[in-house]
């Protein structure tokens, strides 16, 4: 996350675009993406030139030939504003649109209809100057800058486009633990935030494995798949992956719920998503086999059916759903929950507070985690009642100390680990860790996690056995199972309240005091 001076620089760029005639936040990010892409090409070319100079070998796959040097960022930024606008609009922009044809990613495919919207030379020159001052050489810094730009979409709420908060995405990725040779997909990817976070998670946690040529090739070219039907979001999603260094991702056009998505079957090891919940849609536009799974017009239920279909056996999903999915009483709602519990392995339901998506929306949501088995396997389902996510739950979303996310990750990881059964008896009683043999591998979990009573329904974190969920007609709302502890409060008897006790005034004395004050005021009039 960027702060201070760097954040102010990005804000200035945004404000310049805004006042320069590009008011739509999506358009601002799209236009800045093109300029950052141009700058990034120049930096990558410079890196290749240094390697060639050091090794004495020709430059491998150069972006710019000898007669194209005038298109490089380093040369463009030195031009006068009028000349700069003409150069970028008439030469550089067409160049990058064609360049994408040979790119390993799908960016070029969606650049064909792209438009360069800067019209005022002075505004373009100012933006180029500000962008040039941003430190984009480091992968982490480059990614953080782009994430901060994307965060402005959440406050804009244009055309229903808004981002899942980065910290919620990161939590879901940690809970899912992507592996280096897996395929990760988001069938409603938007800006590709889930895919970016997955890639960063692998870089942070599987650095040694990614040194293997086969694994690295898979990571760069075959691992990440995202789909959307909005061309603007496809361009932004592709560029988001590029800006984070994941150039070989496959961010492609697809209406995931439509009849042309039949190829999304048994393909992915992990699905991470926060699909749009538009309410309902036309039957005719929905894939027939999805309707065979769950007959409904509700997009939230159809997406769950799609996720089940798209996963390989053993694949898993962590997805955000509106609360209505958990307790809805329609036949379709009950059927999708029955499928998750009876035919797949439902692992977890994390209830999130309604303020998580503010200021765009105040809807209550939950994260559902499940594994595709097509043969059942649900035993216990882990529930967590998230009360705080590290930010205030009002429209300001200011950073606060209260944050349940670290505990959520620890509790879920512990419950899904091989150690959990060693720490609990068949009755569910917690075993004292000191009574167990040494070197069992519990060092990754703090004592408060190891000794947590997962059978206690009064805590935020608890387990519910499958048979109880079945008895409740597959209701997955946390309030159905959570027990609330009421503290006993003792009140004084009525006579004490009226007359007071031990020098403390009662209602009578207070009334007399008020009457005395009123009489004094009346005498002053």
Coordinates of C-alpha atoms in Angstrom, one line a residue:
X1 CA 0.0 0.0 0.0
X2 CA 1.4 3.4 -1.0
X3 CA 1.3 6.4 1.4
X4 CA 2.6 9.9 1.7
X5 CA 4.4 11.5 -1.2
X6 CA 3.8 8.7 -3.7
X7 CA 0.1 8.7 -2.9
X8 CA 0.0 12.4 -3.4
X9 CA 1.7 12.1 -6.8
X10 CA -0.9 9.6 -8.0
X11 CA -3.7 11.8 -6.7
X12 CA -2.3 14.7 -8.8
X13 CA -2.3 12.5 -11.9
X14 CA -5.9 11.5 -11.3
X15 CA -6.9 15.1 -10.7
X16 CA -5.2 16.3 -13.9
X17 CA -7.1 13.7 -15.9
X18 CA -10.3 14.6 -14.2
X19 CA -10.0 18.3 -14.8
X20 CA -8.7 17.7 -18.3
X21 CA -11.9 16.2 -19.7
X22 CA -11.8 12.6 -18.7
X23 CA -14.3 12.4 -15.8
X24 CA -15.2 8.7 -15.9
X25 CA -13.0 6.8 -13.4
X26 CA -12.9 3.7 -15.7
X27 CA -11.7 5.9 -18.6
X28 CA -9.1 7.6 -16.5
X29 CA -7.6 4.2 -15.4
X30 CA -7.8 3.0 -19.0
X31 CA -5.9 6.0 -20.4
X32 CA -3.3 5.9 -17.6
X33 CA -2.9 2.2 -18.3
X34 CA -1.9 2.9 -21.9
X35 CA 0.7 5.5 -20.9
X36 CA 2.1 3.2 -18.2
X37 CA 2.3 0.4 -20.8
X38 CA 4.3 2.7 -23.1
X39 CA 6.6 3.5 -20.2
X40 CA 6.9 -0.1 -19.2
X41 CA 7.9 -1.2 -22.7
X42 CA 10.7 1.3 -22.7
X43 CA 11.9 0.0 -19.3
X44 CA 11.8 -3.6 -20.4
X45 CA 13.7 -2.7 -23.6
X46 CA 16.3 -1.0 -21.5
X47 CA 16.7 -4.1 -19.4
X48 CA 17.1 -6.3 -22.5
X49 CA 19.7 -3.9 -23.8
X50 CA 21.7 -4.1 -20.6
X51 CA 21.6 -7.9 -20.8
X52 CA 22.7 -7.8 -24.5
X53 CA 25.6 -5.5 -23.6
X54 CA 26.7 -7.7 -20.8
X55 CA 26.5 -11.0 -22.7
X56 CA 27.6 -9.7 -26.1
X57 CA 24.5 -11.3 -27.7
X58 CA 21.8 -9.6 -29.8
X59 CA 18.7 -8.2 -28.0
X60 CA 16.2 -11.0 -27.5
X61 CA 12.7 -10.1 -28.8
X62 CA 13.1 -6.3 -28.8
X63 CA 10.0 -4.2 -28.6
X64 CA 11.5 -1.3 -30.6
X65 CA 13.5 -1.7 -33.8
X66 CA 16.2 0.8 -34.9
X67 CA 13.7 2.8 -36.8
X68 CA 11.2 2.9 -33.9
X69 CA 13.4 4.5 -31.3
X70 CA 11.4 7.7 -31.5
X71 CA 8.4 5.8 -30.1
X72 CA 10.1 5.1 -26.8
X73 CA 9.0 6.8 -23.6
X74 CA 12.4 8.3 -23.0
X75 CA 12.2 10.2 -26.3
X76 CA 8.5 11.0 -26.1
X77 CA 8.6 12.7 -22.7
X78 CA 11.1 15.3 -24.1
X79 CA 8.8 16.6 -26.8
X80 CA 6.8 19.8 -26.8
X81 CA 3.2 19.2 -25.7
X82 CA 1.7 19.7 -29.2
X83 CA 4.3 17.4 -30.8
X84 CA 3.9 14.8 -28.0
X85 CA 0.1 14.6 -28.5
X86 CA 0.5 14.0 -32.2
X87 CA 3.3 11.5 -31.7
X88 CA 1.5 9.4 -29.2
X89 CA -1.9 9.6 -30.9
X90 CA -0.8 9.0 -34.4
X91 CA 2.2 6.7 -34.0
X92 CA 2.8 5.3 -30.5
X93 CA -0.8 4.3 -29.8
X94 CA -1.3 2.4 -33.1
X95 CA 2.1 0.8 -32.4
X96 CA 1.1 -0.7 -29.0
X97 CA -2.2 -1.8 -30.5
X98 CA -0.4 -3.9 -33.1
X99 CA 2.3 -4.9 -30.6
X100 CA -0.2 -6.9 -28.7
X101 CA -0.7 -9.3 -31.6
X102 CA 2.5 -11.0 -30.7
X103 CA 2.1 -10.8 -27.0
X104 CA 1.6 -13.9 -24.9
X105 CA -1.2 -12.3 -23.0
X106 CA -4.6 -11.4 -24.4
X107 CA -4.0 -7.6 -24.0
X108 CA -3.5 -7.0 -27.7
X109 CA -6.8 -8.7 -28.6
X110 CA -8.7 -6.1 -26.6
X111 CA -6.7 -3.1 -27.7
X112 CA -8.2 -3.2 -31.2
X113 CA -11.2 -1.0 -30.1
X114 CA -9.2 1.1 -27.7
X115 CA -9.4 4.9 -28.0
X116 CA -6.8 7.5 -27.0
X117 CA -8.9 10.1 -25.2
X118 CA -6.4 12.9 -24.4
X119 CA -7.3 16.0 -26.5
X120 CA -5.4 18.8 -24.8
X121 CA -1.6 18.8 -25.3
X122 CA -1.0 20.6 -22.0
X123 CA -2.9 18.0 -20.0
X124 CA -1.1 15.1 -21.7
X125 CA 2.3 16.7 -21.1
X126 CA 1.4 17.2 -17.5
X127 CA 0.3 13.6 -17.0
X128 CA 3.4 12.3 -18.8
X129 CA 5.6 14.4 -16.6
X130 CA 3.8 13.1 -13.4
X131 CA 3.9 9.5 -14.6
X132 CA 7.6 9.8 -15.4
X133 CA 8.2 10.7 -11.8
X134 CA 6.6 7.5 -10.5
X135 CA 9.1 4.7 -9.5
X136 CA 7.8 1.9 -11.7
X137 CA 11.0 -0.3 -11.9
X138 CA 10.2 -2.3 -8.8
X139 CA 7.5 -5.0 -9.2
X140 CA 5.9 -4.4 -5.8
X141 CA 5.9 -0.6 -6.1
X142 CA 4.5 -0.8 -9.6
X143 CA 1.8 -3.1 -8.4
X144 CA 1.0 -1.0 -5.4
X145 CA 0.6 2.2 -7.5
X146 CA -1.7 0.4 -9.9
X147 CA -3.7 -1.0 -7.1
X148 CA -4.1 2.5 -5.6
X149 CA -5.4 3.7 -9.0
X150 CA -7.9 0.9 -9.2
X151 CA -9.1 1.6 -5.6
X152 CA -10.6 4.8 -6.9
X153 CA -13.1 2.7 -8.8
X154 CA -14.6 1.5 -5.5
X155 CA -15.5 5.1 -4.5
X156 CA -16.8 5.9 -8.0
X157 CA -19.3 3.1 -8.4
X158 CA -19.7 3.8 -12.1
X159 CA -22.0 1.5 -14.0
X160 CA -21.9 -1.1 -11.2
X161 CA -18.1 -1.5 -11.5
X162 CA -16.3 -1.7 -8.2
X163 CA -13.5 -3.7 -6.8
X164 CA -13.4 -6.3 -4.0
X165 CA -11.3 -4.7 -1.3
X166 CA -7.7 -5.8 -1.6
X167 CA -7.5 -7.1 2.0
X168 CA -10.6 -9.3 1.5
X169 CA -9.0 -10.7 -1.7
X170 CA -5.7 -11.4 0.0
X171 CA -7.6 -13.2 2.9
X172 CA -9.4 -15.4 0.4
X173 CA -6.2 -16.2 -1.4
X174 CA -4.4 -17.2 1.8
X175 CA -7.4 -19.4 2.8
X176 CA -7.1 -21.1 -0.6
X177 CA -3.3 -21.5 -0.7
X178 CA -2.8 -21.7 -4.5
X179 CA -0.1 -24.1 -5.5
X180 CA 2.6 -23.6 -8.3
X181 CA 1.2 -26.1 -10.8
X182 CA -2.4 -25.3 -10.4
X183 CA -4.7 -23.4 -12.7
X184 CA -6.5 -20.4 -11.1
X185 CA -9.6 -18.8 -12.6
X186 CA -12.0 -16.0 -12.0
X187 CA -15.1 -16.3 -14.3
X188 CA -16.1 -12.7 -13.5
X189 CA -12.7 -11.2 -13.2
X190 CA -13.3 -7.4 -13.6
X191 CA -9.9 -5.8 -12.8
X192 CA -8.3 -9.3 -12.1
X193 CA -7.7 -8.5 -8.5
X194 CA -8.0 -12.2 -7.4
X195 CA -5.5 -13.3 -10.1
X196 CA -3.0 -10.6 -9.2
X197 CA -3.2 -11.5 -5.5
X198 CA -2.8 -15.2 -6.3
X199 CA 0.3 -14.5 -8.4
X200 CA 1.8 -12.4 -5.7
X201 CA 1.0 -15.1 -3.1
X202 CA 2.9 -17.7 -5.1
X203 CA 5.9 -15.4 -5.6
X204 CA 6.0 -14.8 -1.8
X205 CA 5.5 -18.4 -0.7
X206 CA 6.8 -20.7 -3.5
X207 CA 9.9 -18.9 -4.7
X208 CA 12.1 -22.0 -4.8
X209 CA 9.5 -24.0 -6.7
X210 CA 9.1 -21.2 -9.3
X211 CA 12.8 -21.5 -10.1
X212 CA 12.0 -24.8 -11.9
X213 CA 11.7 -24.2 -15.7
X214 CA 8.5 -26.3 -16.1
X215 CA 6.8 -24.6 -13.1
X216 CA 7.9 -21.2 -14.2
X217 CA 6.6 -21.7 -17.7
X218 CA 3.3 -22.8 -16.3
X219 CA 3.2 -19.8 -13.9
X220 CA 3.9 -17.4 -16.7
X221 CA 1.7 -18.8 -19.5
X222 CA -0.9 -21.2 -18.3
X223 CA -1.8 -20.6 -14.7
X224 CA -4.1 -17.6 -14.6
X225 CA -7.5 -17.4 -16.4
X226 CA -10.1 -14.6 -16.1
X227 CA -13.3 -13.9 -18.0
X228 CA -15.5 -10.8 -18.4
X229 CA -17.8 -9.4 -21.0
X230 CA -16.9 -5.7 -20.7
X231 CA -14.1 -4.8 -23.1
X232 CA -13.0 -1.9 -20.9
X233 CA -12.6 -4.2 -17.9
X234 CA -10.8 -6.7 -20.1
X235 CA -8.3 -4.1 -21.1
X236 CA -7.8 -3.0 -17.5
X237 CA -7.7 -6.6 -16.2
X238 CA -5.0 -7.5 -18.7
X239 CA -3.0 -4.4 -17.9
X240 CA -3.4 -5.0 -14.1
X241 CA -1.7 -8.4 -14.6
X242 CA 0.9 -6.8 -16.8
X243 CA 1.6 -4.0 -14.3
X244 CA 2.2 -6.7 -11.6
X245 CA 4.5 -8.6 -13.9
X246 CA 2.2 -11.5 -14.9
X247 CA 2.3 -10.8 -18.7
X248 CA 1.3 -14.3 -19.8
X249 CA -2.2 -14.4 -18.2
X250 CA -5.3 -15.2 -20.1
X251 CA -7.9 -12.5 -19.5
X252 CA -10.5 -13.1 -22.2
X253 CA -14.0 -12.3 -23.3
X254 CA -16.7 -14.6 -22.1
X255 CA -20.2 -14.3 -20.6
X256 CA -19.6 -17.1 -18.2
X257 CA -23.3 -17.8 -17.6
X258 CA -24.2 -17.9 -21.3
X259 CA -24.7 -20.9 -23.5
X260 CA -21.2 -20.4 -25.1
X261 CA -19.5 -21.2 -21.9
X262 CA -19.9 -25.0 -22.1
X263 CA -16.1 -25.4 -22.4
X264 CA -15.8 -24.3 -18.8
X265 CA -16.1 -27.8 -17.5
X266 CA -13.6 -29.6 -15.2
X267 CA -10.8 -27.2 -16.0
X268 CA -9.6 -25.4 -13.0
X269 CA -8.0 -26.3 -9.7
X270 CA -9.0 -23.1 -7.9
X271 CA -11.7 -20.5 -8.5
X272 CA -11.7 -17.2 -6.7
X273 CA -14.5 -14.8 -7.4
X274 CA -16.9 -12.1 -6.4
X275 CA -19.4 -12.3 -9.3
X276 CA -21.9 -9.6 -10.0
X277 CA -25.3 -10.1 -8.4
X278 CA -27.7 -8.5 -10.8
X279 CA -30.7 -10.2 -9.3
X280 CA -32.1 -12.1 -12.3
X281 CA -31.6 -12.5 -16.0
X282 CA -33.3 -14.0 -19.1
X283 CA -33.5 -17.8 -19.2
X284 CA -32.6 -17.7 -22.9
X285 CA -29.2 -16.3 -22.2
X286 CA -28.2 -19.0 -19.7
X287 CA -26.3 -22.2 -20.5
X288 CA -28.8 -25.1 -20.5
X289 CA -26.7 -27.4 -18.3
X290 CA -26.5 -24.7 -15.6
X291 CA -30.3 -24.5 -15.5
X292 CA -30.3 -28.3 -15.2
X293 CA -28.2 -27.9 -12.1
X294 CA -30.3 -25.2 -10.5
X295 CA -33.4 -23.9 -12.2
X296 CA -33.4 -20.2 -11.5
X297 CA -32.9 -16.7 -12.9
X298 CA -30.8 -15.6 -9.9
X299 CA -27.3 -14.9 -11.0
X300 CA -25.7 -15.6 -7.6
X301 CA -27.1 -19.2 -7.7
X302 CA -26.2 -19.7 -11.3
X303 CA -22.6 -18.6 -10.6
X304 CA -22.3 -21.2 -7.8
X305 CA -23.5 -23.8 -10.2
X306 CA -20.9 -22.6 -12.8
X307 CA -18.1 -22.8 -10.2
X308 CA -19.0 -26.4 -9.4
X309 CA -19.0 -27.3 -13.1
X310 CA -15.8 -25.5 -13.9
X311 CA -13.7 -27.1 -11.1
X312 CA -11.7 -30.3 -11.6
X313 CA -12.4 -33.1 -9.1
X314 CA -10.5 -32.1 -6.0
X315 CA -10.5 -28.4 -7.0
X316 CA -11.7 -25.8 -4.6
X317 CA -13.4 -22.5 -4.6
X318 CA -13.5 -19.4 -2.4
X319 CA -16.3 -17.1 -3.5
X320 CA -18.3 -14.2 -2.2
X321 CA -22.1 -14.5 -2.1
X322 CA -24.9 -12.2 -0.8
X323 CA -26.4 -13.4 2.5
X324 CA -29.6 -14.4 0.8
X325 CA -27.8 -17.4 -0.7
X326 CA -27.2 -18.8 2.8
X327 CA -30.9 -18.8 3.9
X328 CA -33.1 -18.1 0.9
X329 CA -36.2 -20.3 1.0
X330 CA -36.9 -20.8 -2.7
X331 CA -36.5 -24.2 -4.2
X332 CA -33.4 -23.1 -6.1
X333 CA -31.7 -21.6 -3.0
X334 CA -32.3 -24.9 -1.1
X335 CA -31.1 -27.0 -4.0
X336 CA -27.7 -25.2 -4.4
X337 CA -27.0 -25.4 -0.7
X338 CA -28.0 -29.1 -0.8
X339 CA -25.6 -29.7 -3.7
X340 CA -22.7 -28.0 -1.8
X341 CA -23.4 -30.0 1.4
X342 CA -24.4 -33.4 0.0
X343 CA -22.7 -33.8 -3.4
X344 CA -19.6 -31.6 -2.8
X345 CA -17.5 -30.9 0.4
X346 CA -18.6 -27.6 2.0
X347 CA -15.6 -26.4 4.1
X348 CA -16.4 -23.0 5.5
X349 CA -18.9 -20.1 5.7
X350 CA -17.4 -16.7 6.7
X351 CA -20.0 -14.1 7.5
X352 CA -18.8 -10.6 6.8
X353 CA -20.2 -7.3 8.1
X354 CA -22.3 -5.3 5.8
X355 CA -19.9 -2.4 5.7
X356 CA -17.1 -4.3 3.9
X357 CA -18.2 -3.0 0.5
X358 CA -19.0 0.6 1.5
X359 CA -19.2 3.2 0.2
X360 CA -20.4 1.5 -2.9
X361 CA -22.9 -0.9 -1.3
X362 CA -24.0 -1.9 2.2
X363 CA -25.1 -5.4 1.4
X364 CA -24.3 -8.2 3.8
X365 CA -22.1 -10.9 2.3
X366 CA -20.3 -14.1 3.1
X367 CA -17.3 -16.1 1.8
X368 CA -18.1 -19.7 0.9
X369 CA -15.3 -22.2 0.6
X370 CA -15.9 -25.6 -0.9
X371 CA -14.1 -28.5 -2.6
X372 CA -15.5 -30.3 -5.6
X373 CA -15.8 -34.1 -5.1
X374 CA -19.1 -35.0 -6.9
X375 CA -19.3 -37.6 -4.1
X376 CA -20.0 -35.7 -1.0
X377 CA -17.5 -35.5 1.9
X378 CA -19.0 -32.7 4.1
X379 CA -18.4 -33.7 7.7
X380 CA -18.2 -30.5 9.7
X381 CA -18.5 -26.9 8.3
X382 CA -16.4 -24.2 9.9
X383 CA -18.3 -20.9 10.6
X384 CA -16.7 -17.6 11.4
X385 CA -18.6 -14.5 12.5
X386 CA -16.4 -11.6 11.2
X387 CA -17.0 -8.4 13.1
X388 CA -14.2 -6.3 11.9
X389 CA -11.9 -6.3 8.8
X390 CA -9.4 -3.7 9.9
X391 CA -11.4 -0.7 8.6
X392 CA -14.3 1.3 9.8
X393 CA -17.6 0.0 8.5
X394 CA -18.9 3.4 7.5
X395 CA -18.5 5.2 4.1
X396 CA -15.0 6.5 5.1
X397 CA -13.5 3.1 5.7
X398 CA -10.7 4.5 7.8
X399 CA -8.0 2.1 9.1
X400 CA -8.7 0.8 12.6
X401 CA -7.0 -1.7 15.0
X402 CA -9.9 -4.3 15.2
X403 CA -9.2 -6.9 12.5
X404 CA -10.5 -10.5 12.5
X405 CA -8.7 -11.5 9.3
X406 CA -5.5 -12.8 10.9
X407 CA -7.5 -15.0 13.2
X408 CA -9.7 -16.2 10.3
X409 CA -6.6 -17.3 8.4
X410 CA -5.1 -19.0 11.4
X411 CA -8.2 -20.8 12.5
X412 CA -9.1 -22.1 9.1
X413 CA -5.5 -23.1 8.3
X414 CA -5.4 -25.0 11.6
X415 CA -8.7 -26.7 11.2
X416 CA -7.8 -27.8 7.7
X417 CA -4.3 -29.0 8.8
X418 CA -3.4 -32.6 9.7
X419 CA -2.7 -31.3 13.2
X420 CA -6.3 -30.6 14.1
X421 CA -7.4 -34.1 14.8
X422 CA -4.3 -34.6 17.0
X423 CA -5.4 -31.7 19.2
X424 CA -9.0 -32.8 19.7
X425 CA -10.7 -35.9 21.1
X426 CA -13.6 -37.6 19.4
X427 CA -15.9 -35.8 21.7
X428 CA -14.4 -32.5 20.6
X429 CA -12.6 -31.7 23.9
X430 CA -9.4 -29.7 23.4
X431 CA -6.2 -31.6 24.3
X432 CA -3.5 -29.8 26.2
X433 CA -0.6 -29.2 23.8
X434 CA 1.9 -30.0 26.6
X435 CA 0.5 -33.6 26.8
X436 CA 1.3 -34.3 23.1
X437 CA 4.7 -35.6 21.8
X438 CA 7.2 -32.9 20.7
X439 CA 7.9 -32.1 17.0
X440 CA 4.4 -32.6 15.7
X441 CA 4.6 -29.3 13.7
X442 CA 2.4 -27.0 15.7
X443 CA 4.9 -24.2 15.7
X444 CA 3.0 -22.4 12.9
X445 CA 0.0 -21.8 15.2
X446 CA -0.1 -19.7 18.3
X447 CA -1.3 -21.2 21.6
X448 CA -4.6 -19.4 21.5
X449 CA -5.4 -21.2 18.2
X450 CA -4.3 -24.6 19.4
X451 CA -6.4 -24.3 22.5
X452 CA -9.5 -22.8 20.9
X453 CA -12.7 -24.7 21.6
X454 CA -14.2 -25.1 18.1
X455 CA -17.3 -26.7 19.6
X456 CA -18.3 -23.5 21.5
X457 CA -21.1 -21.7 19.6
X458 CA -20.6 -18.5 21.6
X459 CA -17.2 -17.8 20.0
X460 CA -16.7 -16.2 16.6
X461 CA -15.1 -19.5 15.3
X462 CA -16.9 -22.8 15.6
X463 CA -17.8 -26.1 13.8
X464 CA -21.2 -27.3 12.9
X465 CA -21.7 -31.0 12.0
X466 CA -23.3 -31.9 8.7
X467 CA -26.3 -33.7 10.2
X468 CA -27.3 -30.5 12.1
X469 CA -27.2 -28.5 8.8
X470 CA -29.3 -31.1 7.1
X471 CA -31.9 -30.9 10.0
X472 CA -32.0 -27.1 9.4
X473 CA -33.0 -27.6 5.8
X474 CA -29.4 -26.7 4.7
X475 CA -29.6 -23.2 6.2
X476 CA -26.1 -21.8 6.2
X477 CA -26.7 -18.5 8.0
X478 CA -24.4 -18.2 11.0
X479 CA -27.2 -16.9 13.2
X480 CA -29.0 -20.2 12.8
X481 CA -26.2 -21.9 14.8
X482 CA -24.4 -19.2 16.8
X483 CA -25.3 -19.0 20.5
X484 CA -25.5 -15.6 22.1
X485 CA -24.4 -15.2 25.7
X486 CA -26.5 -12.8 27.7
X487 CA -24.9 -11.3 30.8
X488 CA -27.2 -11.2 33.8
X489 CA -27.8 -7.7 34.9
X490 CA -29.1 -7.0 38.4
X491 CA -31.4 -4.0 38.9
X492 CA -32.4 -2.3 42.2
X493 CA -35.9 -3.0 43.5
X494 CA -38.6 -0.5 42.5
X495 CA -38.6 1.1 46.0
X496 CA -34.9 1.8 45.8
X497 CA -35.2 3.3 42.3
X498 CA -38.0 5.6 43.6
X499 CA -36.5 6.6 47.0
X500 CA -32.8 6.1 46.5
X501 CA -30.3 4.2 48.8
X502 CA -27.1 4.8 50.7
X503 CA -26.9 8.5 49.8
X504 CA -27.8 8.0 46.1
X505 CA -30.8 10.0 45.0
X506 CA -33.9 8.2 43.6
X507 CA -36.5 9.4 41.2
X508 CA -38.3 11.2 44.0
X509 CA -35.3 13.2 45.0
X510 CA -34.5 14.0 41.4
X511 CA -38.0 15.2 40.8
X512 CA -38.0 17.4 43.9
X513 CA -34.7 18.9 42.8
X514 CA -36.0 19.7 39.3
X515 CA -39.2 21.3 40.9
X516 CA -37.0 23.4 43.1
X517 CA -35.0 24.7 40.1
X518 CA -38.2 25.5 38.2
X519 CA -39.6 27.5 41.2
X520 CA -36.4 29.5 41.3
X521 CA -36.5 30.2 37.6
X522 CA -40.1 31.3 37.9
X523 CA -39.2 33.7 40.7
X524 CA -36.6 35.4 38.4
X525 CA -39.1 36.1 35.7

